[in-house]
Amino acid sequence: MLRQICREHGVEQDALVATVEKVLRTAAAGYFGTREELVSKYDSYKGNFEIASRKTVVAEPRNRDREISLEEARTLRPEAVVGEVVEVPKDTRAIGRMTVRAARQAVLDFLRDMETEKTRRQFQAKIGTLVTGTVTRFEGPDIMLDVGPLTACLPQREQSPIERYEIGDHVRAIVVEAGRSGRGLQVVVSRVNAALLNALLEAEVPEIRDGLVTIKGVVREAGERSKVAVQGTMKGIDPVGACIGIKGTRIGAVMRELRGERLDLVEWSEDPVTYVKRALSPAKPVHATVLPGPRKSVEVAIPPKQLSLAIGRRGQNVRLASKLTGWHVEIKGDTGRPAGGRDRSPDRRAERGAAGASRTTRSDSTPRSPRTEG
């Protein structure tokens, strides 16, 4: 019976046996009401469980719960000697039906836990991968998705601010967590994680799946704008063109999945000046210079008419470019005149950067805009 259960559910027999033995020991201790050291064993030959009391052989027993006389011990083991520990069998039939029910419930609980753990390991291996789920219900601001063997949670913090869902909608998301909670297994998925964009591009671009194009970096401000750096692994491959596809079909599919989130594709370069200039797309810098000093900084000159493009709304474009490249980016007008005057916060300078080509904008973090860039 145990072997059949283990085969059907794919669990280890030793672990299941240990669970039943524990239940039987507890039930026997309660039934006999003694302080004996009880042990339970599974007899694989007979196919049943046995309970015994472990007692030490002594000449004159004083504690009957833990000791047994030599004469009594030799009725169990003829070769028993003083100081040896013997096991005295207990009558398992006397324990009753309640113990059988408890053992059955323990087996069911064990199998359920094993199934939960198996599913947890499956989803643990899926962290960072794409899953598709159906909206089944809402728990406050959180969205619950049916993803096959279980229900996953798309919490508010992992939702794009521009997306709205209804019951029955299909949602593609990235698995970010898989673990146990008070209510069992909990899988958390995300629509804002940068890995989602990675997975969508890999699904749409065969060159990425085949290793001809690699993704070197992804930065996102979900619902507004993202930047992706790509590199061709073979001579003659246009990594950006491969991601865009004929008439923009591939990149268009990704943007539709992200509900119109703007996406800039950048060809990666090991030269920081070239990389930063490309990362400021759609702006076209005139030139860039690595600034001296311990901080990794690049100063970029932008034509006055493209200054607003380079900076972006509330400094979003330059901020993303800085995160993507890992270089601090300072923007100035093509005239080369830095912004003068009082000490201003990076946010203020970014907002005023488009007003005049003579102002300098830096790539420090600024608050996110609730709207996408026009």
mmCIF file of C-alpha atoms in Angstrom:
data_model
loop_
_atom_site.group_PDB
_atom_site.id
_atom_site.type_symbol
_atom_site.label_atom_id
_atom_site.label_comp_id
_atom_site.label_asym_id
_atom_site.label_seq_id
_atom_site.Cartn_x
_atom_site.Cartn_y
_atom_site.Cartn_z
ATOM 1 C CA MET A 1 0.000 0.000 0.000
ATOM 2 C CA LEU A 2 2.741 2.456 0.965
ATOM 3 C CA ARG A 3 4.769 1.593 -2.102
ATOM 4 C CA GLN A 4 1.756 2.239 -4.330
ATOM 5 C CA ILE A 5 1.065 5.616 -2.700
ATOM 6 C CA CYS A 6 4.696 6.619 -3.078
ATOM 7 C CA ARG A 7 4.771 5.606 -6.742
ATOM 8 C CA GLU A 8 1.555 7.486 -7.562
ATOM 9 C CA HIS A 9 2.667 10.684 -5.861
ATOM 10 C CA GLY A 10 6.388 10.487 -6.567
ATOM 11 C CA VAL A 11 7.482 10.738 -2.922
ATOM 12 C CA GLU A 12 10.175 8.942 -0.913
ATOM 13 C CA GLN A 13 8.857 5.951 1.066
ATOM 14 C CA ASP A 14 11.224 6.615 3.994
ATOM 15 C CA ALA A 15 9.815 10.118 4.464
ATOM 16 C CA LEU A 16 6.221 8.849 4.394
ATOM 17 C CA VAL A 17 7.029 6.031 6.821
ATOM 18 C CA ALA A 18 8.667 8.504 9.229
ATOM 19 C CA THR A 19 5.499 10.624 9.200
ATOM 20 C CA VAL A 20 3.234 7.673 10.082
ATOM 21 C CA GLU A 21 5.635 6.449 12.753
ATOM 22 C CA LYS A 22 5.558 9.844 14.446
ATOM 23 C CA VAL A 23 1.735 9.833 14.526
ATOM 24 C CA LEU A 24 1.671 6.308 15.991
ATOM 25 C CA ARG A 25 4.177 7.206 18.727
ATOM 26 C CA THR A 26 2.109 10.220 19.739
ATOM 27 C CA ALA A 27 -1.123 8.212 19.778
ATOM 28 C CA ALA A 28 0.442 5.382 21.762
ATOM 29 C CA ALA A 29 1.857 7.749 24.379
ATOM 30 C CA GLY A 30 -1.572 9.283 24.860
ATOM 31 C CA TYR A 31 -3.333 5.939 25.029
ATOM 32 C CA PHE A 32 -1.003 4.130 27.421
ATOM 33 C CA GLY A 33 -0.503 7.226 29.563
ATOM 34 C CA THR A 34 3.000 6.256 30.649
ATOM 35 C CA ARG A 35 6.440 7.834 30.562
ATOM 36 C CA GLU A 36 7.875 4.999 28.551
ATOM 37 C CA GLU A 37 10.266 5.675 25.685
ATOM 38 C CA LEU A 38 8.098 4.538 22.788
ATOM 39 C CA VAL A 39 9.414 3.723 19.342
ATOM 40 C CA SER A 40 7.540 2.795 16.181
ATOM 41 C CA LYS A 41 8.834 0.810 13.243
ATOM 42 C CA TYR A 42 7.543 -0.231 9.863
ATOM 43 C CA ASP A 43 7.914 -3.927 9.133
ATOM 44 C CA SER A 44 8.312 -4.017 5.377
ATOM 45 C CA TYR A 45 8.020 -7.828 5.336
ATOM 46 C CA LYS A 46 4.673 -7.906 7.154
ATOM 47 C CA GLY A 47 3.586 -4.551 5.742
ATOM 48 C CA ASN A 48 2.496 -3.110 9.095
ATOM 49 C CA PHE A 49 3.659 -0.758 11.835
ATOM 50 C CA GLU A 50 4.785 -1.925 15.270
ATOM 51 C CA ILE A 51 5.151 -0.013 18.525
ATOM 52 C CA ALA A 52 7.536 -0.942 21.311
ATOM 53 C CA SER A 53 8.798 0.438 24.616
ATOM 54 C CA ARG A 54 12.567 0.755 25.039
ATOM 55 C CA LYS A 55 13.723 -0.401 28.481
ATOM 56 C CA THR A 56 17.071 -0.969 30.132
ATOM 57 C CA VAL A 57 17.782 -4.425 31.595
ATOM 58 C CA VAL A 58 18.576 -4.229 35.363
ATOM 59 C CA ALA A 59 18.818 -6.713 38.214
ATOM 60 C CA GLU A 60 16.031 -5.082 40.249
ATOM 61 C CA PRO A 61 13.746 -2.653 38.331
ATOM 62 C CA ARG A 62 12.722 0.509 40.209
ATOM 63 C CA ASN A 63 11.262 2.495 37.327
ATOM 64 C CA ARG A 64 8.922 0.184 35.442
ATOM 65 C CA ASP A 65 8.462 2.744 32.667
ATOM 66 C CA ARG A 66 12.146 2.651 31.765
ATOM 67 C CA GLU A 67 13.555 -0.537 33.303
ATOM 68 C CA ILE A 68 12.967 -4.293 32.979
ATOM 69 C CA SER A 69 14.273 -7.257 34.973
ATOM 70 C CA LEU A 70 16.790 -9.646 33.485
ATOM 71 C CA GLU A 71 14.299 -12.507 33.758
ATOM 72 C CA GLU A 72 11.608 -10.615 31.818
ATOM 73 C CA ALA A 73 14.106 -9.404 29.254
ATOM 74 C CA ARG A 74 15.253 -12.951 28.514
ATOM 75 C CA THR A 75 11.706 -13.919 27.582
ATOM 76 C CA LEU A 76 12.116 -11.432 24.751
ATOM 77 C CA ARG A 77 15.817 -11.978 24.052
ATOM 78 C CA PRO A 78 17.375 -15.088 25.530
ATOM 79 C CA GLU A 79 20.851 -13.586 25.224
ATOM 80 C CA ALA A 80 19.899 -10.359 27.039
ATOM 81 C CA VAL A 81 22.320 -9.088 29.699
ATOM 82 C CA VAL A 82 22.177 -6.418 32.395
ATOM 83 C CA GLY A 83 22.720 -2.928 31.012
ATOM 84 C CA GLU A 84 21.349 -3.806 27.567
ATOM 85 C CA VAL A 85 18.380 -1.974 26.077
ATOM 86 C CA VAL A 86 15.531 -4.133 24.801
ATOM 87 C CA GLU A 87 12.293 -3.299 23.050
ATOM 88 C CA VAL A 88 9.085 -4.526 24.628
ATOM 89 C CA PRO A 89 6.262 -4.831 22.033
ATOM 90 C CA LYS A 90 3.017 -2.973 22.690
ATOM 91 C CA ASP A 91 -0.419 -4.051 21.525
ATOM 92 C CA THR A 92 -1.176 -1.735 18.583
ATOM 93 C CA ARG A 93 -4.707 -3.128 18.316
ATOM 94 C CA ALA A 94 -5.589 -1.426 21.564
ATOM 95 C CA ILE A 95 -4.838 2.041 20.233
ATOM 96 C CA GLY A 96 -8.142 2.204 18.368
ATOM 97 C CA ARG A 97 -9.777 3.795 15.359
ATOM 98 C CA MET A 98 -8.853 7.359 16.275
ATOM 99 C CA THR A 99 -5.217 6.543 15.687
ATOM 100 C CA VAL A 100 -6.000 5.062 12.285
ATOM 101 C CA ARG A 101 -7.819 8.255 11.348
ATOM 102 C CA ALA A 102 -4.948 10.379 12.607
ATOM 103 C CA ALA A 103 -2.464 8.312 10.623
ATOM 104 C CA ARG A 104 -4.601 8.598 7.484
ATOM 105 C CA GLN A 105 -4.852 12.363 7.915
ATOM 106 C CA ALA A 106 -1.094 12.577 8.491
ATOM 107 C CA VAL A 107 -0.506 10.745 5.216
ATOM 108 C CA LEU A 108 -2.852 13.118 3.379
ATOM 109 C CA ASP A 109 -1.159 16.165 4.915
ATOM 110 C CA PHE A 110 2.244 14.766 4.045
ATOM 111 C CA LEU A 111 1.258 14.161 0.420
ATOM 112 C CA ARG A 112 -0.216 17.655 0.153
ATOM 113 C CA ASP A 113 2.961 19.174 1.567
ATOM 114 C CA MET A 114 5.062 17.164 -0.866
ATOM 115 C CA GLU A 115 2.939 18.360 -3.801
ATOM 116 C CA THR A 116 3.266 21.938 -2.576
ATOM 117 C CA GLU A 117 7.021 21.596 -2.218
ATOM 118 C CA LYS A 118 7.282 20.037 -5.674
ATOM 119 C CA THR A 119 5.341 22.936 -7.195
ATOM 120 C CA ARG A 120 7.450 25.432 -5.225
ATOM 121 C CA ARG A 121 10.644 23.953 -6.644
ATOM 122 C CA GLN A 122 9.188 24.074 -10.151
ATOM 123 C CA PHE A 123 8.385 27.767 -9.830
ATOM 124 C CA GLN A 124 11.651 28.474 -8.030
ATOM 125 C CA ALA A 125 13.355 27.264 -11.189
ATOM 126 C CA LYS A 126 11.094 29.574 -13.217
ATOM 127 C CA ILE A 127 12.153 32.783 -11.461
ATOM 128 C CA GLY A 128 13.048 35.258 -14.194
ATOM 129 C CA THR A 129 10.988 33.434 -16.820
ATOM 130 C CA LEU A 130 7.756 34.363 -18.552
ATOM 131 C CA VAL A 131 4.386 32.846 -17.566
ATOM 132 C CA THR A 132 0.888 33.484 -18.847
ATOM 133 C CA GLY A 133 -2.039 33.648 -16.451
ATOM 134 C CA THR A 134 -5.738 34.472 -16.409
ATOM 135 C CA VAL A 135 -7.184 37.050 -14.026
ATOM 136 C CA THR A 136 -9.452 35.172 -11.596
ATOM 137 C CA ARG A 137 -10.110 37.702 -8.847
ATOM 138 C CA PHE A 138 -8.943 40.870 -7.117
ATOM 139 C CA GLU A 139 -7.764 41.045 -3.508
ATOM 140 C CA GLY A 140 -7.745 44.753 -2.820
ATOM 141 C CA PRO A 141 -5.198 46.294 -5.199
ATOM 142 C CA ASP A 142 -3.584 42.894 -5.881
ATOM 143 C CA ILE A 143 -4.492 40.766 -8.900
ATOM 144 C CA MET A 144 -4.723 36.975 -8.649
ATOM 145 C CA LEU A 145 -3.792 34.972 -11.744
ATOM 146 C CA ASP A 146 -4.440 31.345 -12.615
ATOM 147 C CA VAL A 147 -1.093 30.101 -13.941
ATOM 148 C CA GLY A 148 -1.885 26.383 -14.146
ATOM 149 C CA PRO A 149 -1.106 24.375 -11.017
ATOM 150 C CA LEU A 150 -1.669 27.338 -8.695
ATOM 151 C CA THR A 151 -2.758 30.940 -8.328
ATOM 152 C CA ALA A 152 -0.053 33.597 -8.609
ATOM 153 C CA CYS A 153 -0.214 37.107 -7.194
ATOM 154 C CA LEU A 154 0.455 40.266 -9.174
ATOM 155 C CA PRO A 155 0.765 42.753 -6.290
ATOM 156 C CA GLN A 156 0.214 46.464 -6.721
ATOM 157 C CA ARG A 157 3.936 47.209 -6.463
ATOM 158 C CA GLU A 158 4.562 44.948 -9.482
ATOM 159 C CA GLN A 159 1.814 46.462 -11.671
ATOM 160 C CA SER A 160 2.422 48.991 -14.416
ATOM 161 C CA PRO A 161 0.655 52.278 -13.577
ATOM 162 C CA ILE A 162 -0.934 52.491 -17.046
ATOM 163 C CA GLU A 163 -2.444 48.987 -17.106
ATOM 164 C CA ARG A 164 -5.944 47.961 -16.058
ATOM 165 C CA TYR A 165 -7.332 44.424 -16.022
ATOM 166 C CA GLU A 166 -10.689 42.664 -15.775
ATOM 167 C CA ILE A 167 -11.723 39.137 -14.815
ATOM 168 C CA GLY A 168 -10.788 36.738 -17.603
ATOM 169 C CA ASP A 169 -7.987 38.854 -19.101
ATOM 170 C CA HIS A 170 -4.817 37.023 -20.106
ATOM 171 C CA VAL A 171 -1.656 38.468 -18.545
ATOM 172 C CA ARG A 172 1.964 37.718 -19.360
ATOM 173 C CA ALA A 173 4.289 38.384 -16.439
ATOM 174 C CA ILE A 174 7.686 37.426 -15.075
ATOM 175 C CA VAL A 175 8.082 35.196 -12.007
ATOM 176 C CA VAL A 176 9.996 37.065 -9.285
ATOM 177 C CA GLU A 177 9.268 35.067 -6.097
ATOM 178 C CA ALA A 178 8.240 31.528 -5.148
ATOM 179 C CA GLY A 179 8.041 30.549 -1.504
ATOM 180 C CA ARG A 180 5.846 29.447 1.366
ATOM 181 C CA SER A 181 3.519 31.764 3.233
ATOM 182 C CA GLY A 182 0.910 31.372 5.955
ATOM 183 C CA ARG A 183 -1.595 30.268 3.322
ATOM 184 C CA GLY A 184 0.716 27.792 1.597
ATOM 185 C CA LEU A 185 2.660 28.351 -1.567
ATOM 186 C CA GLN A 186 2.895 31.918 -2.853
ATOM 187 C CA VAL A 187 4.164 32.829 -6.297
ATOM 188 C CA VAL A 188 4.658 36.518 -7.092
ATOM 189 C CA VAL A 189 4.804 37.774 -10.678
ATOM 190 C CA SER A 190 5.708 41.192 -12.044
ATOM 191 C CA ARG A 191 4.824 43.466 -14.948
ATOM 192 C CA VAL A 192 7.421 46.107 -14.064
ATOM 193 C CA ASN A 193 10.573 44.018 -13.642
ATOM 194 C CA ALA A 194 13.242 44.576 -16.299
ATOM 195 C CA ALA A 195 13.405 40.802 -16.813
ATOM 196 C CA LEU A 196 9.928 40.993 -18.385
ATOM 197 C CA LEU A 197 11.310 43.069 -21.243
ATOM 198 C CA ASN A 198 14.199 40.631 -21.576
ATOM 199 C CA ALA A 199 11.811 37.700 -21.882
ATOM 200 C CA LEU A 200 9.495 39.472 -24.346
ATOM 201 C CA LEU A 201 12.388 40.363 -26.630
ATOM 202 C CA GLU A 202 13.701 36.822 -26.493
ATOM 203 C CA ALA A 203 10.253 35.498 -27.403
ATOM 204 C CA GLU A 204 9.933 37.851 -30.403
ATOM 205 C CA VAL A 205 13.522 37.905 -31.733
ATOM 206 C CA PRO A 206 14.915 34.566 -32.990
ATOM 207 C CA GLU A 207 18.430 36.027 -33.137
ATOM 208 C CA ILE A 208 18.349 36.520 -29.358
ATOM 209 C CA ARG A 209 17.184 32.946 -28.767
ATOM 210 C CA ASP A 210 19.901 31.640 -31.091
ATOM 211 C CA GLY A 211 22.636 33.690 -29.405
ATOM 212 C CA LEU A 212 23.373 35.857 -32.464
ATOM 213 C CA VAL A 213 22.241 38.924 -30.516
ATOM 214 C CA THR A 214 22.758 39.354 -26.785
ATOM 215 C CA ILE A 215 21.042 41.757 -24.423
ATOM 216 C CA LYS A 216 23.721 43.683 -22.516
ATOM 217 C CA GLY A 217 21.463 45.775 -20.325
ATOM 218 C CA VAL A 218 17.848 46.770 -19.664
ATOM 219 C CA VAL A 219 16.485 49.712 -17.665
ATOM 220 C CA ARG A 220 12.806 50.519 -17.243
ATOM 221 C CA GLU A 221 10.458 53.050 -15.831
ATOM 222 C CA ALA A 222 7.410 50.863 -16.305
ATOM 223 C CA GLY A 223 4.556 52.350 -18.285
ATOM 224 C CA GLU A 224 6.687 55.215 -19.550
ATOM 225 C CA ARG A 225 10.010 54.356 -21.131
ATOM 226 C CA SER A 226 12.662 51.660 -21.369
ATOM 227 C CA LYS A 227 16.130 51.389 -22.871
ATOM 228 C CA VAL A 228 17.757 48.161 -24.030
ATOM 229 C CA ALA A 229 21.396 47.705 -25.025
ATOM 230 C CA VAL A 230 22.040 44.900 -27.535
ATOM 231 C CA GLN A 231 25.160 43.499 -29.161
ATOM 232 C CA GLY A 232 25.728 41.279 -32.182
ATOM 233 C CA THR A 233 27.947 38.269 -31.541
ATOM 234 C CA MET A 234 28.975 37.829 -35.177
ATOM 235 C CA LYS A 235 30.346 40.222 -37.731
ATOM 236 C CA GLY A 236 27.748 41.667 -40.073
ATOM 237 C CA ILE A 237 24.800 41.342 -37.685
ATOM 238 C CA ASP A 238 22.770 44.477 -37.020
ATOM 239 C CA PRO A 239 21.506 43.849 -33.451
ATOM 240 C CA VAL A 240 19.169 46.844 -33.369
ATOM 241 C CA GLY A 241 17.690 46.027 -36.767
ATOM 242 C CA ALA A 242 17.168 42.398 -35.742
ATOM 243 C CA CYS A 243 15.192 43.510 -32.695
ATOM 244 C CA ILE A 244 13.112 45.982 -34.696
ATOM 245 C CA GLY A 245 12.201 43.495 -37.413
ATOM 246 C CA ILE A 246 10.721 44.146 -40.849
ATOM 247 C CA LYS A 247 8.599 47.300 -40.675
ATOM 248 C CA GLY A 248 8.961 47.261 -36.904
ATOM 249 C CA THR A 249 6.927 44.070 -36.432
ATOM 250 C CA ARG A 250 9.062 42.607 -33.658
ATOM 251 C CA ILE A 251 9.528 45.705 -31.568
ATOM 252 C CA GLY A 252 5.912 46.639 -32.231
ATOM 253 C CA ALA A 253 4.722 43.360 -30.696
ATOM 254 C CA VAL A 254 6.787 44.016 -27.567
ATOM 255 C CA MET A 255 5.489 47.564 -27.216
ATOM 256 C CA ARG A 256 1.884 46.404 -27.619
ATOM 257 C CA GLU A 257 2.431 43.852 -24.867
ATOM 258 C CA LEU A 258 3.722 46.703 -22.672
ATOM 259 C CA ARG A 259 0.643 48.818 -23.522
ATOM 260 C CA GLY A 260 2.551 51.372 -25.583
ATOM 261 C CA GLU A 261 5.546 51.865 -23.291
ATOM 262 C CA ARG A 262 8.255 53.644 -25.309
ATOM 263 C CA LEU A 263 11.302 51.535 -26.064
ATOM 264 C CA ASP A 264 14.752 52.704 -27.171
ATOM 265 C CA LEU A 265 17.099 50.113 -28.652
ATOM 266 C CA VAL A 266 20.793 50.938 -28.282
ATOM 267 C CA GLU A 267 23.766 49.156 -29.770
ATOM 268 C CA TRP A 268 26.181 48.399 -26.954
ATOM 269 C CA SER A 269 29.784 49.621 -27.144
ATOM 270 C CA GLU A 270 32.741 49.095 -24.849
ATOM 271 C CA ASP A 271 33.760 52.703 -25.547
ATOM 272 C CA PRO A 272 31.947 54.784 -22.889
ATOM 273 C CA VAL A 273 31.733 57.887 -25.087
ATOM 274 C CA THR A 274 30.115 55.995 -27.956
ATOM 275 C CA TYR A 275 27.864 54.062 -25.603
ATOM 276 C CA VAL A 276 26.607 57.154 -23.804
ATOM 277 C CA LYS A 277 25.937 58.996 -27.062
ATOM 278 C CA ARG A 278 23.892 56.076 -28.337
ATOM 279 C CA ALA A 279 22.054 55.686 -25.028
ATOM 280 C CA LEU A 280 20.731 59.258 -25.281
ATOM 281 C CA SER A 281 18.621 58.225 -28.290
ATOM 282 C CA PRO A 282 16.482 59.691 -29.836
ATOM 283 C CA ALA A 283 18.720 62.731 -29.351
ATOM 284 C CA LYS A 284 21.872 62.960 -31.499
ATOM 285 C CA PRO A 285 24.765 64.429 -29.521
ATOM 286 C CA VAL A 286 27.425 66.463 -31.301
ATOM 287 C CA HIS A 287 30.272 65.120 -29.198
ATOM 288 C CA ALA A 288 31.009 63.693 -25.741
ATOM 289 C CA THR A 289 34.010 63.778 -23.404
ATOM 290 C CA VAL A 290 35.004 61.681 -20.417
ATOM 291 C CA LEU A 291 35.509 64.059 -17.495
ATOM 292 C CA PRO A 292 38.586 63.693 -15.248
ATOM 293 C CA GLY A 293 38.188 62.619 -11.659
ATOM 294 C CA PRO A 294 37.245 59.499 -9.683
ATOM 295 C CA ARG A 295 33.595 59.665 -10.706
ATOM 296 C CA LYS A 296 32.692 57.972 -13.987
ATOM 297 C CA SER A 297 31.274 61.024 -15.750
ATOM 298 C CA VAL A 298 30.714 61.911 -19.391
ATOM 299 C CA GLU A 299 29.902 65.408 -20.615
ATOM 300 C CA VAL A 300 27.723 65.449 -23.726
ATOM 301 C CA ALA A 301 27.098 68.397 -26.022
ATOM 302 C CA ILE A 302 23.622 68.503 -27.573
ATOM 303 C CA PRO A 303 22.280 70.815 -30.308
ATOM 304 C CA PRO A 304 19.868 73.334 -28.812
ATOM 305 C CA LYS A 305 16.893 72.013 -30.780
ATOM 306 C CA GLN A 306 17.453 68.482 -29.423
ATOM 307 C CA LEU A 307 18.100 69.411 -25.826
ATOM 308 C CA SER A 308 14.570 68.529 -24.724
ATOM 309 C CA LEU A 309 14.856 65.130 -26.412
ATOM 310 C CA ALA A 310 18.141 64.372 -24.701
ATOM 311 C CA ILE A 311 16.853 65.378 -21.284
ATOM 312 C CA GLY A 312 13.365 63.960 -21.547
ATOM 313 C CA ARG A 313 10.405 64.849 -19.369
ATOM 314 C CA ARG A 314 11.728 65.556 -15.881
ATOM 315 C CA GLY A 315 15.124 64.227 -16.915
ATOM 316 C CA GLN A 316 13.812 60.743 -17.719
ATOM 317 C CA ASN A 317 15.834 60.136 -20.899
ATOM 318 C CA VAL A 318 19.172 61.202 -19.460
ATOM 319 C CA ARG A 319 18.428 59.343 -16.231
ATOM 320 C CA LEU A 320 17.747 56.075 -18.055
ATOM 321 C CA ALA A 321 20.823 56.573 -20.239
ATOM 322 C CA SER A 322 22.949 56.967 -17.116
ATOM 323 C CA LYS A 323 21.500 53.809 -15.519
ATOM 324 C CA LEU A 324 21.964 51.821 -18.715
ATOM 325 C CA THR A 325 25.587 52.788 -19.285
ATOM 326 C CA GLY A 326 26.698 53.029 -15.671
ATOM 327 C CA TRP A 327 28.157 56.485 -16.390
ATOM 328 C CA HIS A 328 27.080 59.773 -14.878
ATOM 329 C CA VAL A 329 25.884 61.911 -17.793
ATOM 330 C CA GLU A 330 26.089 65.697 -17.872
ATOM 331 C CA ILE A 331 24.350 67.449 -20.746
ATOM 332 C CA LYS A 332 25.148 70.911 -22.010
ATOM 333 C CA GLY A 333 24.176 72.963 -25.020
ATOM 334 C CA ASP A 334 26.364 72.850 -28.110
ATOM 335 C CA THR A 335 27.654 76.322 -27.192
ATOM 336 C CA GLY A 336 29.520 74.687 -24.312
ATOM 337 C CA ARG A 337 28.321 77.261 -21.780
ATOM 338 C CA PRO A 338 27.468 75.538 -18.483
ATOM 339 C CA ALA A 339 24.440 76.427 -16.439
ATOM 340 C CA GLY A 340 25.302 79.272 -14.094
ATOM 341 C CA GLY A 341 23.740 80.747 -11.043
ATOM 342 C CA ARG A 342 22.624 79.235 -7.807
ATOM 343 C CA ASP A 343 22.953 75.695 -6.586
ATOM 344 C CA ARG A 344 19.917 73.909 -7.950
ATOM 345 C CA SER A 345 18.696 70.363 -7.456
ATOM 346 C CA PRO A 346 19.205 67.938 -10.349
ATOM 347 C CA ASP A 347 15.408 67.755 -10.749
ATOM 348 C CA ARG A 348 15.099 71.515 -11.281
ATOM 349 C CA ARG A 349 17.970 71.618 -13.739
ATOM 350 C CA ALA A 350 16.493 68.730 -15.714
ATOM 351 C CA GLU A 351 13.108 70.468 -15.981
ATOM 352 C CA ARG A 352 14.695 73.736 -17.078
ATOM 353 C CA GLY A 353 17.176 72.094 -19.456
ATOM 354 C CA ALA A 354 14.872 72.343 -22.458
ATOM 355 C CA ALA A 355 14.304 76.032 -21.895
ATOM 356 C CA GLY A 356 17.746 77.104 -23.029
ATOM 357 C CA ALA A 357 20.769 75.524 -24.658
ATOM 358 C CA SER A 358 23.127 77.167 -22.208
ATOM 359 C CA ARG A 359 21.894 75.120 -19.211
ATOM 360 C CA THR A 360 23.602 71.935 -17.992
ATOM 361 C CA THR A 361 21.503 68.900 -17.045
ATOM 362 C CA ARG A 362 22.797 65.999 -15.000
ATOM 363 C CA SER A 363 21.600 62.410 -14.855
ATOM 364 C CA ASP A 364 20.841 62.217 -11.117
ATOM 365 C CA SER A 365 17.619 60.445 -10.173
ATOM 366 C CA THR A 366 14.435 62.476 -10.391
ATOM 367 C CA PRO A 367 10.795 61.676 -9.547
ATOM 368 C CA ARG A 368 9.012 59.606 -12.153
ATOM 369 C CA SER A 369 6.487 61.243 -14.399
ATOM 370 C CA PRO A 370 2.917 59.854 -14.225
ATOM 371 C CA ARG A 371 2.629 60.246 -18.018
ATOM 372 C CA THR A 372 4.626 58.930 -20.909
ATOM 373 C CA GLU A 373 6.881 61.237 -22.824
ATOM 374 C CA GLY A 374 5.327 62.845 -25.854
#
